[in-house]
PDB file of C-alpha atoms in Angstrom:
ATOM      1  CA  GLN A   5       9.174 -11.623  11.670  1.00 86.00           C
ATOM      2  CA  VAL A   6       7.248 -10.442   8.637  1.00 92.00           C
ATOM      3  CA  GLN A   7       8.717  -9.690   5.227  1.00 95.00           C
ATOM      4  CA  LEU A   8       6.923  -7.485   2.707  1.00 97.00           C
ATOM      5  CA  VAL A   9       7.993  -7.214  -0.933  1.00 97.00           C
ATOM      6  CA  GLU A  10       6.448  -4.643  -3.256  1.00 96.00           C
ATOM      7  CA  SER A  11       6.389  -4.646  -7.034  1.00 96.00           C
ATOM      8  CA  GLY A  12       4.621  -2.891  -9.876  1.00 97.00           C
ATOM      9  CA  GLY A  13       5.982   0.632  -9.728  1.00 96.00           C
ATOM     10  CA  GLY A  14       7.212   2.491 -12.770  1.00 97.00           C
ATOM     11  CA  LEU A  15       6.837   5.492 -15.026  1.00 98.00           C
ATOM     12  CA  VAL A  16       3.427   6.365 -16.407  1.00 98.00           C
ATOM     13  CA  GLN A  17       1.839   9.368 -18.077  1.00 98.00           C
ATOM     14  CA  ALA A  18      -0.799  11.422 -16.313  1.00 98.00           C
ATOM     15  CA  GLY A  19      -4.191   9.753 -16.636  1.00 98.00           C
ATOM     16  CA  GLY A  20      -2.627   6.311 -16.795  1.00 98.00           C
ATOM     17  CA  SER A  21      -2.851   3.345 -14.430  1.00 98.00           C
ATOM     18  CA  LEU A  22      -0.549   1.124 -12.423  1.00 98.00           C
ATOM     19  CA  ARG A  23      -1.135  -1.790 -10.064  1.00 98.00           C
ATOM     20  CA  LEU A  24       1.137  -2.311  -7.104  1.00 98.00           C
ATOM     21  CA  SER A  25       1.475  -5.675  -5.389  1.00 98.00           C
ATOM     22  CA  CYS A  26       2.761  -6.534  -1.925  1.00 98.00           C
ATOM     23  CA  VAL A  27       3.530 -10.123  -1.003  1.00 97.00           C
ATOM     24  CA  ALA A  28       3.797 -10.942   2.691  1.00 95.00           C
ATOM     25  CA  SER A  29       5.778 -13.835   4.142  1.00 93.00           C
ATOM     26  CA  GLY A  30       6.962 -14.996   7.536  1.00 89.00           C
ATOM     27  CA  SER A  31       4.810 -14.667  10.664  1.00 84.00           C
ATOM     28  CA  ILE A  32       1.932 -13.155   8.755  1.00 85.00           C
ATOM     29  CA  PHE A  33      -0.671 -14.613  11.133  1.00 85.00           C
ATOM     30  CA  SER A  34       0.113 -11.696  13.432  1.00 87.00           C
ATOM     31  CA  ILE A  35      -0.821  -9.052  10.845  1.00 91.00           C
ATOM     32  CA  ASN A  36      -4.405  -7.795  10.877  1.00 91.00           C
ATOM     33  CA  VAL A  37      -4.158  -4.568   8.863  1.00 95.00           C
ATOM     34  CA  MET A  38      -2.218  -3.937   5.678  1.00 96.00           C
ATOM     35  CA  GLY A  39      -1.856  -0.759   3.751  1.00 97.00           C
ATOM     36  CA  TRP A  40       0.015   1.460   1.364  1.00 98.00           C
ATOM     37  CA  TYR A  41       1.861   4.634   2.266  1.00 98.00           C
ATOM     38  CA  ARG A  42       3.832   7.002   0.064  1.00 98.00           C
ATOM     39  CA  GLN A  43       6.617   9.497   0.466  1.00 98.00           C
ATOM     40  CA  ALA A  44       7.399  12.206  -2.047  1.00 97.00           C
ATOM     41  CA  PRO A  45      10.760  14.031  -2.059  1.00 93.00           C
ATOM     42  CA  GLY A  46      10.951  16.534   0.785  1.00 95.00           C
ATOM     43  CA  LYS A  47       7.649  15.388   2.285  1.00 96.00           C
ATOM     44  CA  GLN A  48       6.603  13.156   5.138  1.00 97.00           C
ATOM     45  CA  ARG A  49       5.353   9.648   4.560  1.00 97.00           C
ATOM     46  CA  GLU A  50       1.566   9.658   4.254  1.00 98.00           C
ATOM     47  CA  LEU A  51      -1.178   7.076   4.334  1.00 98.00           C
ATOM     48  CA  VAL A  52      -2.695   6.143   0.976  1.00 98.00           C
ATOM     49  CA  ALA A  53      -5.035   3.244   1.815  1.00 98.00           C
ATOM     50  CA  THR A  54      -5.508   0.461   4.344  1.00 97.00           C
ATOM     51  CA  ILE A  55      -7.495  -2.771   4.448  1.00 96.00           C
ATOM     52  CA  LEU A  56      -8.445  -5.064   7.303  1.00 93.00           C
ATOM     53  CA  LEU A  57      -7.426  -8.693   6.788  1.00 88.00           C
ATOM     54  CA  THR A  58     -10.613  -9.937   8.386  1.00 79.00           C
ATOM     55  CA  ARG A  59     -13.692 -11.202   6.606  1.00 71.00           C
ATOM     56  CA  GLY A  60     -15.052  -7.677   6.431  1.00 81.00           C
ATOM     57  CA  GLY A  61     -12.080  -6.273   4.600  1.00 88.00           C
ATOM     58  CA  VAL A  62     -12.927  -2.702   5.609  1.00 93.00           C
ATOM     59  CA  THR A  63     -10.942  -0.162   3.636  1.00 96.00           C
ATOM     60  CA  LYS A  64      -9.826   3.398   4.252  1.00 97.00           C
ATOM     61  CA  TYR A  65      -8.444   5.932   1.769  1.00 98.00           C
ATOM     62  CA  ALA A  66      -6.730   9.278   1.849  1.00 98.00           C
ATOM     63  CA  ASP A  67      -9.002  11.994   0.467  1.00 98.00           C
ATOM     64  CA  SER A  68      -6.506  12.694  -2.302  1.00 97.00           C
ATOM     65  CA  VAL A  69      -6.915   9.209  -3.814  1.00 98.00           C
ATOM     66  CA  LYS A  70     -10.579   8.429  -3.156  1.00 98.00           C
ATOM     67  CA  GLY A  71     -12.361   7.375  -6.332  1.00 98.00           C
ATOM     68  CA  ARG A  72      -9.067   6.774  -8.145  1.00 98.00           C
ATOM     69  CA  PHE A  73      -7.242   4.123  -6.106  1.00 98.00           C
ATOM     70  CA  THR A  74      -8.538   0.763  -4.900  1.00 98.00           C
ATOM     71  CA  ILE A  75      -6.916  -1.456  -2.295  1.00 98.00           C
ATOM     72  CA  SER A  76      -7.709  -5.159  -2.280  1.00 96.00           C
ATOM     73  CA  ARG A  77      -6.382  -8.396  -0.834  1.00 94.00           C
ATOM     74  CA  ASP A  78      -5.962 -12.015  -1.823  1.00 92.00           C
ATOM     75  CA  ASN A  79      -5.579 -13.898   1.435  1.00 88.00           C
ATOM     76  CA  ALA A  80      -4.789 -17.157  -0.348  1.00 90.00           C
ATOM     77  CA  LYS A  81      -1.755 -15.497  -1.962  1.00 93.00           C
ATOM     78  CA  ASN A  82      -0.831 -13.352   1.073  1.00 93.00           C
ATOM     79  CA  THR A  83      -0.926 -10.401  -1.293  1.00 95.00           C
ATOM     80  CA  VAL A  84      -2.333  -6.900  -1.128  1.00 97.00           C
ATOM     81  CA  TYR A  85      -2.851  -4.802  -4.229  1.00 98.00           C
ATOM     82  CA  LEU A  86      -3.208  -1.114  -4.956  1.00 98.00           C
ATOM     83  CA  GLN A  87      -4.905  -0.346  -8.249  1.00 98.00           C
ATOM     84  CA  MET A  88      -4.132   3.235  -9.198  1.00 98.00           C
ATOM     85  CA  ASN A  89      -6.170   4.876 -11.960  1.00 98.00           C
ATOM     86  CA  SER A  90      -6.292   8.426 -13.304  1.00 98.00           C
ATOM     87  CA  LEU A  91      -2.808   9.024 -12.006  1.00 98.00           C
ATOM     88  CA  LYS A  92      -1.629  12.595 -11.498  1.00 98.00           C
ATOM     89  CA  PRO A  93       1.898  14.046 -11.308  1.00 97.00           C
ATOM     90  CA  GLU A  94       1.303  14.705  -7.609  1.00 97.00           C
ATOM     91  CA  ASP A  95       0.991  10.940  -7.078  1.00 98.00           C
ATOM     92  CA  THR A  96       4.715  10.652  -7.793  1.00 98.00           C
ATOM     93  CA  ALA A  97       6.378   9.105  -4.749  1.00 98.00           C
ATOM     94  CA  VAL A  98       7.962   5.999  -3.323  1.00 98.00           C
ATOM     95  CA  TYR A  99       5.126   3.701  -2.305  1.00 98.00           C
ATOM     96  CA  TYR A 100       5.603   1.487   0.745  1.00 98.00           C
ATOM     97  CA  CYS A 101       3.650  -1.560   1.794  1.00 98.00           C
ATOM     98  CA  ASN A 102       2.819  -1.718   5.498  1.00 97.00           C
ATOM     99  CA  GLY A 103       1.683  -4.510   7.772  1.00 96.00           C
ATOM    100  CA  TYR A 104       0.417  -3.778  11.277  1.00 94.00           C
ATOM    101  CA  ASP A 105       0.195  -6.154  14.200  1.00 91.00           C
ATOM    102  CA  SER A 106      -2.342  -4.641  16.601  1.00 88.00           C
ATOM    103  CA  ARG A 107      -1.447  -7.182  19.281  1.00 88.00           C
ATOM    104  CA  THR A 108       2.097  -5.828  19.606  1.00 90.00           C
ATOM    105  CA  ALA A 109       1.523  -2.413  17.987  1.00 93.00           C
ATOM    106  CA  ARG A 110       4.350  -3.199  15.590  1.00 94.00           C
ATOM    107  CA  ASP A 111       4.674  -1.938  12.028  1.00 95.00           C
ATOM    108  CA  TYR A 112       6.387  -3.840   9.243  1.00 96.00           C
ATOM    109  CA  TRP A 113       7.536  -2.123   6.039  1.00 97.00           C
ATOM    110  CA  GLY A 114       8.560  -3.150   2.573  1.00 97.00           C
ATOM    111  CA  GLN A 115      11.521  -1.653   0.750  1.00 97.00           C
ATOM    112  CA  GLY A 116       9.367   0.649  -1.373  1.00 97.00           C
ATOM    113  CA  THR A 117       8.639   0.949  -5.073  1.00 97.00           C
ATOM    114  CA  GLN A 118       8.970   4.130  -7.125  1.00 98.00           C
ATOM    115  CA  VAL A 119       5.945   5.521  -8.945  1.00 98.00           C
ATOM    116  CA  THR A 120       6.580   8.412 -11.306  1.00 98.00           C
ATOM    117  CA  VAL A 121       3.756  10.168 -13.138  1.00 98.00           C
ATOM    118  CA  SER A 122       4.773  12.487 -15.962  1.00 97.00           C
ATOM    119  CA  SER A 123       2.648  15.423 -17.083  1.00 94.00           C
TER     120      SER A 123
END
């Protein structure tokens, strides 16, 4: 089993910044991709960014956050970060940390952290 715990959400004005953290514990050796997803009220959960946990650390971003958000990892701390700059009201959502085990095709999710951007 894998446990993911997010932190760092909050209320920020438009144009501001926040950094989300996700600490993984448990059978983390099975995880090879981690990412952030978000879900706004009345909308489906959508991908924000992902990062491979290999030496390459290849990243992928949703078009809506490219150039504003940066995903990174600290393998020694089993932590993935999402640095969010130039935040917009439309970034308001619950942000979820995700871990994916490609060997079993299983997803693991954190409990979510609320990000609210005021205009």
